[in-house]
mmCIF file of C-alpha atoms in Angstrom:
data_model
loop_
_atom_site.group_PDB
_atom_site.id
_atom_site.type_symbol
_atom_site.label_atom_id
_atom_site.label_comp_id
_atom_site.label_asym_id
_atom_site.label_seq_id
_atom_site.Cartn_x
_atom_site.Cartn_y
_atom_site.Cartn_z
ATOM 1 C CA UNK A 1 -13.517 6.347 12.832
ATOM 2 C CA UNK A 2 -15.082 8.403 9.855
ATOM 3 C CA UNK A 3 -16.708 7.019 6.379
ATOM 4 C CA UNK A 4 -13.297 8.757 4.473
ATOM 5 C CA UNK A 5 -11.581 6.069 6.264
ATOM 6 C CA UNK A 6 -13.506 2.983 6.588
ATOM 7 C CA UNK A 7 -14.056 3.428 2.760
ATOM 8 C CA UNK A 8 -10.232 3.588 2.240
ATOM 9 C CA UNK A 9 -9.618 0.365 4.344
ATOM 10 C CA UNK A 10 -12.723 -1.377 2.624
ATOM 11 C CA UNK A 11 -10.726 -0.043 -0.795
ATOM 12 C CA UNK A 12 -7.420 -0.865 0.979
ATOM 13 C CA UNK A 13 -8.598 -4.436 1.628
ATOM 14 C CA UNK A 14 -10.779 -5.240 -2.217
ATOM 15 C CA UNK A 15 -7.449 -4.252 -3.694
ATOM 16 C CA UNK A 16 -5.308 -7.038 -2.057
ATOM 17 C CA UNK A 17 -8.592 -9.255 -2.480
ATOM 18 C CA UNK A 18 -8.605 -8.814 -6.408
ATOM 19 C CA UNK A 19 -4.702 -9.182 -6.222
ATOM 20 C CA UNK A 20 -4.780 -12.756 -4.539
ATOM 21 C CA UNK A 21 -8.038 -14.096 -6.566
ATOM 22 C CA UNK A 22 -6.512 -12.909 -9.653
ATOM 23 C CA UNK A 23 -3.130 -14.612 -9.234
ATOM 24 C CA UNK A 24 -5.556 -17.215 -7.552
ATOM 25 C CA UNK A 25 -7.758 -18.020 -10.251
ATOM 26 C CA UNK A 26 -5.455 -18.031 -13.464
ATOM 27 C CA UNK A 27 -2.940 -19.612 -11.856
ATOM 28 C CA UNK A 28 -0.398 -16.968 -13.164
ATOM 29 C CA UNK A 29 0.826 -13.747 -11.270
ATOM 30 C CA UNK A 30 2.301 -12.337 -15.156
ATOM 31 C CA UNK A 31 2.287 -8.696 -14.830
ATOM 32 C CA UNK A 32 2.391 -8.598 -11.424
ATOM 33 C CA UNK A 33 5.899 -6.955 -9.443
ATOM 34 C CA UNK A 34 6.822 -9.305 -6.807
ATOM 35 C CA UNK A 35 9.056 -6.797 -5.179
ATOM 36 C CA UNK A 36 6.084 -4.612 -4.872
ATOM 37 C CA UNK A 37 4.508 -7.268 -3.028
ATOM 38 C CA UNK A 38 7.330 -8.527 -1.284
ATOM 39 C CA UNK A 39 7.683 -4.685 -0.252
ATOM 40 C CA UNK A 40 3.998 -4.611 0.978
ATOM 41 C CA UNK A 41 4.630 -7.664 3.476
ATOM 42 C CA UNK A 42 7.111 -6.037 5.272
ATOM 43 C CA UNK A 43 5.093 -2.920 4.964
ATOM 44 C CA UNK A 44 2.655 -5.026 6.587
ATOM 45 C CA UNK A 45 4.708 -7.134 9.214
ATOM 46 C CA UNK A 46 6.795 -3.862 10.361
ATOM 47 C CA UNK A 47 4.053 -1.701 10.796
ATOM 48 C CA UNK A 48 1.370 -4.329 12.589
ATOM 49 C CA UNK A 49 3.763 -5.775 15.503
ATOM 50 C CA UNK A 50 1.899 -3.575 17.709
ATOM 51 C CA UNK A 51 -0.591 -6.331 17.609
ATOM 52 C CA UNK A 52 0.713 -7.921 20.515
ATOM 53 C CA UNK A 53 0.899 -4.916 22.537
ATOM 54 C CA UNK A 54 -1.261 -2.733 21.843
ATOM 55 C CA UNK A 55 -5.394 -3.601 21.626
ATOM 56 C CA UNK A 56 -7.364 -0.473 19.288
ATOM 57 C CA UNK A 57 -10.507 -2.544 18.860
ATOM 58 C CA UNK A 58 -11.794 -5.292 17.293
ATOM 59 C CA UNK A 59 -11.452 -3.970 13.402
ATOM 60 C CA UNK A 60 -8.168 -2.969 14.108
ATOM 61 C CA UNK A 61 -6.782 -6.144 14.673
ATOM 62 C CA UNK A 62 -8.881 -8.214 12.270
ATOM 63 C CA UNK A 63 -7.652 -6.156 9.410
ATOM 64 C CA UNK A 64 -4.641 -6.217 10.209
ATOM 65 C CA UNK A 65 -4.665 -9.454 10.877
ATOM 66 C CA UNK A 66 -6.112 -10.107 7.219
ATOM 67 C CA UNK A 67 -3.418 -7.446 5.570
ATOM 68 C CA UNK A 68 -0.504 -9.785 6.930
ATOM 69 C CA UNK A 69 -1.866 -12.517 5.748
ATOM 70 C CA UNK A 70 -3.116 -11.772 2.392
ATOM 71 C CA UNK A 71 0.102 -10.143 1.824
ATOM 72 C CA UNK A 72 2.390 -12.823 2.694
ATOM 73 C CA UNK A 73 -0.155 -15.582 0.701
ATOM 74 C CA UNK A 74 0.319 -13.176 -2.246
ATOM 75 C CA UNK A 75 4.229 -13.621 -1.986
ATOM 76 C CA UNK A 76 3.959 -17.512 -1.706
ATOM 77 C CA UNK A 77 1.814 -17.655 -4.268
ATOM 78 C CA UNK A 78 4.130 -15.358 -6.546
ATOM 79 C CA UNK A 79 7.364 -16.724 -5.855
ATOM 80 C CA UNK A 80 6.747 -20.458 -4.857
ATOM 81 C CA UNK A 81 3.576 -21.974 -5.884
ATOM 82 C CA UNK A 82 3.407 -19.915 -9.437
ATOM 83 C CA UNK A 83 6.790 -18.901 -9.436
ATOM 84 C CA UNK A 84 7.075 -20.866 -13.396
ATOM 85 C CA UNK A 85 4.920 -17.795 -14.678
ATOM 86 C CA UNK A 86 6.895 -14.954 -12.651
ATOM 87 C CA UNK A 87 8.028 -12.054 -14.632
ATOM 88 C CA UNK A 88 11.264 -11.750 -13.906
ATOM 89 C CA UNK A 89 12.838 -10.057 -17.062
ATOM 90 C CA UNK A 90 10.306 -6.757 -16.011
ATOM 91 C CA UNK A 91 9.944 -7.147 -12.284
ATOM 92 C CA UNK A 92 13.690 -5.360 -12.025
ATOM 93 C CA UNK A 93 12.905 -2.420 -10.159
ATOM 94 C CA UNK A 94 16.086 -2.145 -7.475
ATOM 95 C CA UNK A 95 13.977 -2.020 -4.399
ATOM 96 C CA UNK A 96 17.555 -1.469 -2.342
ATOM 97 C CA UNK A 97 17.193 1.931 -3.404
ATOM 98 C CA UNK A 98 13.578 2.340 -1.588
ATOM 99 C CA UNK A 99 14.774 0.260 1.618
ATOM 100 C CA UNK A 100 17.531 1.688 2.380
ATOM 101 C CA UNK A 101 16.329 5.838 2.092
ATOM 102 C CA UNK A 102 13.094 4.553 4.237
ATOM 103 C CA UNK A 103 15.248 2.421 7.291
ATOM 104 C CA UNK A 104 17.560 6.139 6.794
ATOM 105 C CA UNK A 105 14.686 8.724 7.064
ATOM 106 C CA UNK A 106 13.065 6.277 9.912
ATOM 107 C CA UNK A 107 16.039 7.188 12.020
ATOM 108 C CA UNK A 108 16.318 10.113 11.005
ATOM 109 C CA UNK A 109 12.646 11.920 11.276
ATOM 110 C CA UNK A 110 10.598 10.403 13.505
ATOM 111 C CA UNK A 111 8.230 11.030 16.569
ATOM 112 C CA UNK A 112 9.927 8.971 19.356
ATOM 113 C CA UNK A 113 13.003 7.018 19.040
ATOM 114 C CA UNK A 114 11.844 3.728 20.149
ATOM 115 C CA UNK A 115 11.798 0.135 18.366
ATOM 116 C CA UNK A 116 8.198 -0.178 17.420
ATOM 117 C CA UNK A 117 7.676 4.174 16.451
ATOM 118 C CA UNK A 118 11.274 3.589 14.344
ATOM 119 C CA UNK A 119 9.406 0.408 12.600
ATOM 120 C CA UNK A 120 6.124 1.986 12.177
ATOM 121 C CA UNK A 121 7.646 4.990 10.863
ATOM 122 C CA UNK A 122 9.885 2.748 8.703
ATOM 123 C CA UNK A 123 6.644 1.110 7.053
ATOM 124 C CA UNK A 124 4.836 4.385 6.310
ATOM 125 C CA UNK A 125 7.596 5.504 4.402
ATOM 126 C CA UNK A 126 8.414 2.550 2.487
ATOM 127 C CA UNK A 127 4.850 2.106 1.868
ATOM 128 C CA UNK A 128 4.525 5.678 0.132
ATOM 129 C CA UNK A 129 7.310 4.051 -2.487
ATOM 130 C CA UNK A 130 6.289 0.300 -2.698
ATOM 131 C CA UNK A 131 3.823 0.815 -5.521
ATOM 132 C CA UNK A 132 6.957 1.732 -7.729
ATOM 133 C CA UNK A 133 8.338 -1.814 -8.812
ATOM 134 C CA UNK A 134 4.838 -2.404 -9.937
ATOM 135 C CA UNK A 135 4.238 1.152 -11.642
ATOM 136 C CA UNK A 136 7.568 -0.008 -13.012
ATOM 137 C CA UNK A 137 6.835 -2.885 -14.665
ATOM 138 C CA UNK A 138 3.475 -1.451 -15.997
ATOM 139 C CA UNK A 139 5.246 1.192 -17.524
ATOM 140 C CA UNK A 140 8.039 -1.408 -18.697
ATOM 141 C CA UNK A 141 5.804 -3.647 -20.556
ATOM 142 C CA UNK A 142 3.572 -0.968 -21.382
ATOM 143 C CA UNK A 143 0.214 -2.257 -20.918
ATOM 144 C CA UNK A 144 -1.468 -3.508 -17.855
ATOM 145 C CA UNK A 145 -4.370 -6.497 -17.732
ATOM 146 C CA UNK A 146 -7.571 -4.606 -16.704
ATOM 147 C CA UNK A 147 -7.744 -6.532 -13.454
ATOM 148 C CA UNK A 148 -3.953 -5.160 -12.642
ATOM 149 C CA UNK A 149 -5.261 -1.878 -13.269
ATOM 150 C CA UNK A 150 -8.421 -2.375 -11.173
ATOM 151 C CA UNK A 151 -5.884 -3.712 -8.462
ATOM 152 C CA UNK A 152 -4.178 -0.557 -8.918
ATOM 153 C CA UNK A 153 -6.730 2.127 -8.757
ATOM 154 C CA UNK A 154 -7.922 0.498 -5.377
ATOM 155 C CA UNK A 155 -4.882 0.591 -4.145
ATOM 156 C CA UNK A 156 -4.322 4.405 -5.395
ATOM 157 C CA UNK A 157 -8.009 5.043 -3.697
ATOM 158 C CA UNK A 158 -7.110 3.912 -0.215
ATOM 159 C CA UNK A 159 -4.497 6.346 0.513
ATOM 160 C CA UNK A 160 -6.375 9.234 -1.466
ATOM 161 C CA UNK A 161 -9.485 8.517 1.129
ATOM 162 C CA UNK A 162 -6.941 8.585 3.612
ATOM 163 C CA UNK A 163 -5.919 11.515 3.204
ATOM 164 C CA UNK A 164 -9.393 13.239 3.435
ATOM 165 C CA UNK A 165 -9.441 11.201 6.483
ATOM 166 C CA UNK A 166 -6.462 13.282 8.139
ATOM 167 C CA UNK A 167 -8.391 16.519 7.400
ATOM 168 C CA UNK A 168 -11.364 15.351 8.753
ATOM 169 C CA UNK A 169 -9.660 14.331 11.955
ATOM 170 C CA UNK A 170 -7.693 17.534 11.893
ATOM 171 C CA UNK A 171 -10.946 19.771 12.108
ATOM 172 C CA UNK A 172 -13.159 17.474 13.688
ATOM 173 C CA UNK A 173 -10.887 15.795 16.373
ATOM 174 C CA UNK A 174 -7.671 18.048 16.251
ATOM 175 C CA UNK A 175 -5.679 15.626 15.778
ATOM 176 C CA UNK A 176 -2.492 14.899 12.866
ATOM 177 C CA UNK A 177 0.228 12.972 12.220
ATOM 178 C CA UNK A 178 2.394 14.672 9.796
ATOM 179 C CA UNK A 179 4.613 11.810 9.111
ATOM 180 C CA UNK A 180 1.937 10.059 7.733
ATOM 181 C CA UNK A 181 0.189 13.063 6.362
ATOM 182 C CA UNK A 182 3.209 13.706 4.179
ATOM 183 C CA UNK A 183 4.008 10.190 2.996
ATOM 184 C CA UNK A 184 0.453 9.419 2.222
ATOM 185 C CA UNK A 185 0.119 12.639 -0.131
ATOM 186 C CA UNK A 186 3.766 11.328 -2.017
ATOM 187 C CA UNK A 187 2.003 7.768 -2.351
ATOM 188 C CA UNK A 188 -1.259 9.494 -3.847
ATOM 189 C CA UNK A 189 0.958 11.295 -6.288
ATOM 190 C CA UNK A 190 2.742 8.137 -7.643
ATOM 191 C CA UNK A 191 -0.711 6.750 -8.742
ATOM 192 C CA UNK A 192 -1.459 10.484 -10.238
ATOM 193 C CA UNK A 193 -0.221 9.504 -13.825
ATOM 194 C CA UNK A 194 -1.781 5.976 -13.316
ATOM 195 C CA UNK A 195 -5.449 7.099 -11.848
ATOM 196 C CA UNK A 196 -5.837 9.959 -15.444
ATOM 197 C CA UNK A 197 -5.155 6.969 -17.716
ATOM 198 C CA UNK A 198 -7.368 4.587 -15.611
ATOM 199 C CA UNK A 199 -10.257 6.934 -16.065
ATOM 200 C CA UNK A 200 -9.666 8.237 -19.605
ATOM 201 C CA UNK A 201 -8.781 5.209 -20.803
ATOM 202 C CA UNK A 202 -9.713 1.283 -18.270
ATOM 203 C CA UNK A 203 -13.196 2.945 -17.862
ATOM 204 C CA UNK A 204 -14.117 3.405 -21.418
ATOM 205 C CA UNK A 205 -13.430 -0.766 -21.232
ATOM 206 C CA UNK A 206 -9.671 0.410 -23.588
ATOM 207 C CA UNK A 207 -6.688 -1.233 -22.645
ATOM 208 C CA UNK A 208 -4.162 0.512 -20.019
ATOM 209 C CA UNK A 209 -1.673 1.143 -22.202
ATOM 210 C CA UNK A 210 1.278 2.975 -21.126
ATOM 211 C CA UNK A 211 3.251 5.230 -23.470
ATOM 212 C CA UNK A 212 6.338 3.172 -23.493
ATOM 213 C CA UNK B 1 -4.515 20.818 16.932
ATOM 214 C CA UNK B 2 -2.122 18.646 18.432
ATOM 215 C CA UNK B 3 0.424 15.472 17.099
ATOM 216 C CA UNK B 4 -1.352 12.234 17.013
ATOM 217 C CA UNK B 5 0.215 9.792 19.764
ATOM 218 C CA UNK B 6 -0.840 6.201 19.465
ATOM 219 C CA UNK B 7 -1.482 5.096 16.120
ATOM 220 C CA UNK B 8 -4.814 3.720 15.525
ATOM 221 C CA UNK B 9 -5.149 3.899 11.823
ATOM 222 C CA UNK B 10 -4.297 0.667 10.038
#
């Protein structure tokens, strides 16, 4: 473990945290993609089966224990319990077109060709693209609530850390996993556009408003 | 530098 990634799963986790209380506390997930989040579950649920077979340590599993479960409390919320104030008419990204190029390139490049490494590979790659529906909508109703945007720039962190986390690991312990290494830099590019106007614009307390 | 095996990143 290094601080590059413990800060990226403590930014990893306050993202879904403000996500949740947000939808939580004004009772309204407007402006929020639920295919991004419905994406994220199964980001989630594929990637964390090794939970029953496989014991890394106590944070491990109690993360990933919270992930699952924030994530799929975040869908309930979204489509069932506040499903009146659901966006659909801007939440219309066609999230077919991420599934099925991740379930292909998860058969197709991967380290070992076995049910849980085909899954886990699966959920790296679809989470490098599940951000989109959401970037989507932003960009579709071309302006963002500041807490959205805060959601978003933790979100945007945690993979950025993680990524100085592979190079650390890479020097320090030798290790890499180019699979990951790859679809974490494509994820951290996504937010690119997103993290310039979050800066130049969120932090001087502006709006995030999108050229539409 | 070799390939990562088990994955116990999060």
């Amino acid at each position: 473990m290094n601080i590059f990634r413990i800060i990226g799963d403590l930014s990893h986790l306050l993202a879904i945290i403000i996500l949740l209380r947000k939808i939580w506390k004004t009772r309204s997930c407007a402006g929020i993609s639920g295919k991004s989040q419905i994406l994220f579950a199964l980001v989630y649920t594929t990637r964390y089966l090794d939970l029953v077979t496989t014991y890394v340590s106590l944070y491990n599993t109690v993360m990933k224990i919270i992930f699952i479960a924030v994530s799929i409390a975040t869908c309930y919320l979204i489509y069932m319990k506040f499903k009146a104030t659901y966006d659909h008419n801007h939440d219309t990204f066609r999230i077919e077109f991420l599934l099925a190029p991740a379930v292909i390139l998860a058969l197709l490049i991967n380290h070992d060709f076995t049910f849980l490494e085909i899954l886990w590979t699966f959920s790296i790659y679809l989470e490098s693209v599940a951000i989109l529906p959401q970037l989507f909508m932003v960009s579709k109703t071309g302006e963002a609530e500041s807490i959205t945007s805060h959601y978003l720039f933790a979100l945007g962190s945690y993979r950025a850390l993680y990524i100085l986390n592979w190079i650390y690991r890479y020097h320090n312990e030798e290790i890499y996993d180019l699979i990951a290494i790859v679809a974490g830099i494509v994820q951290t590019a996504l937010y690119c556009d997103f993290f310039y106007l979050y800066i130049t614009k969120v932090l001087r307390g502006k709006k995030l408003q999108l050229p539409a | 530098p070799v390939h990562e095996q088990d994955h116990d990143e999060l």
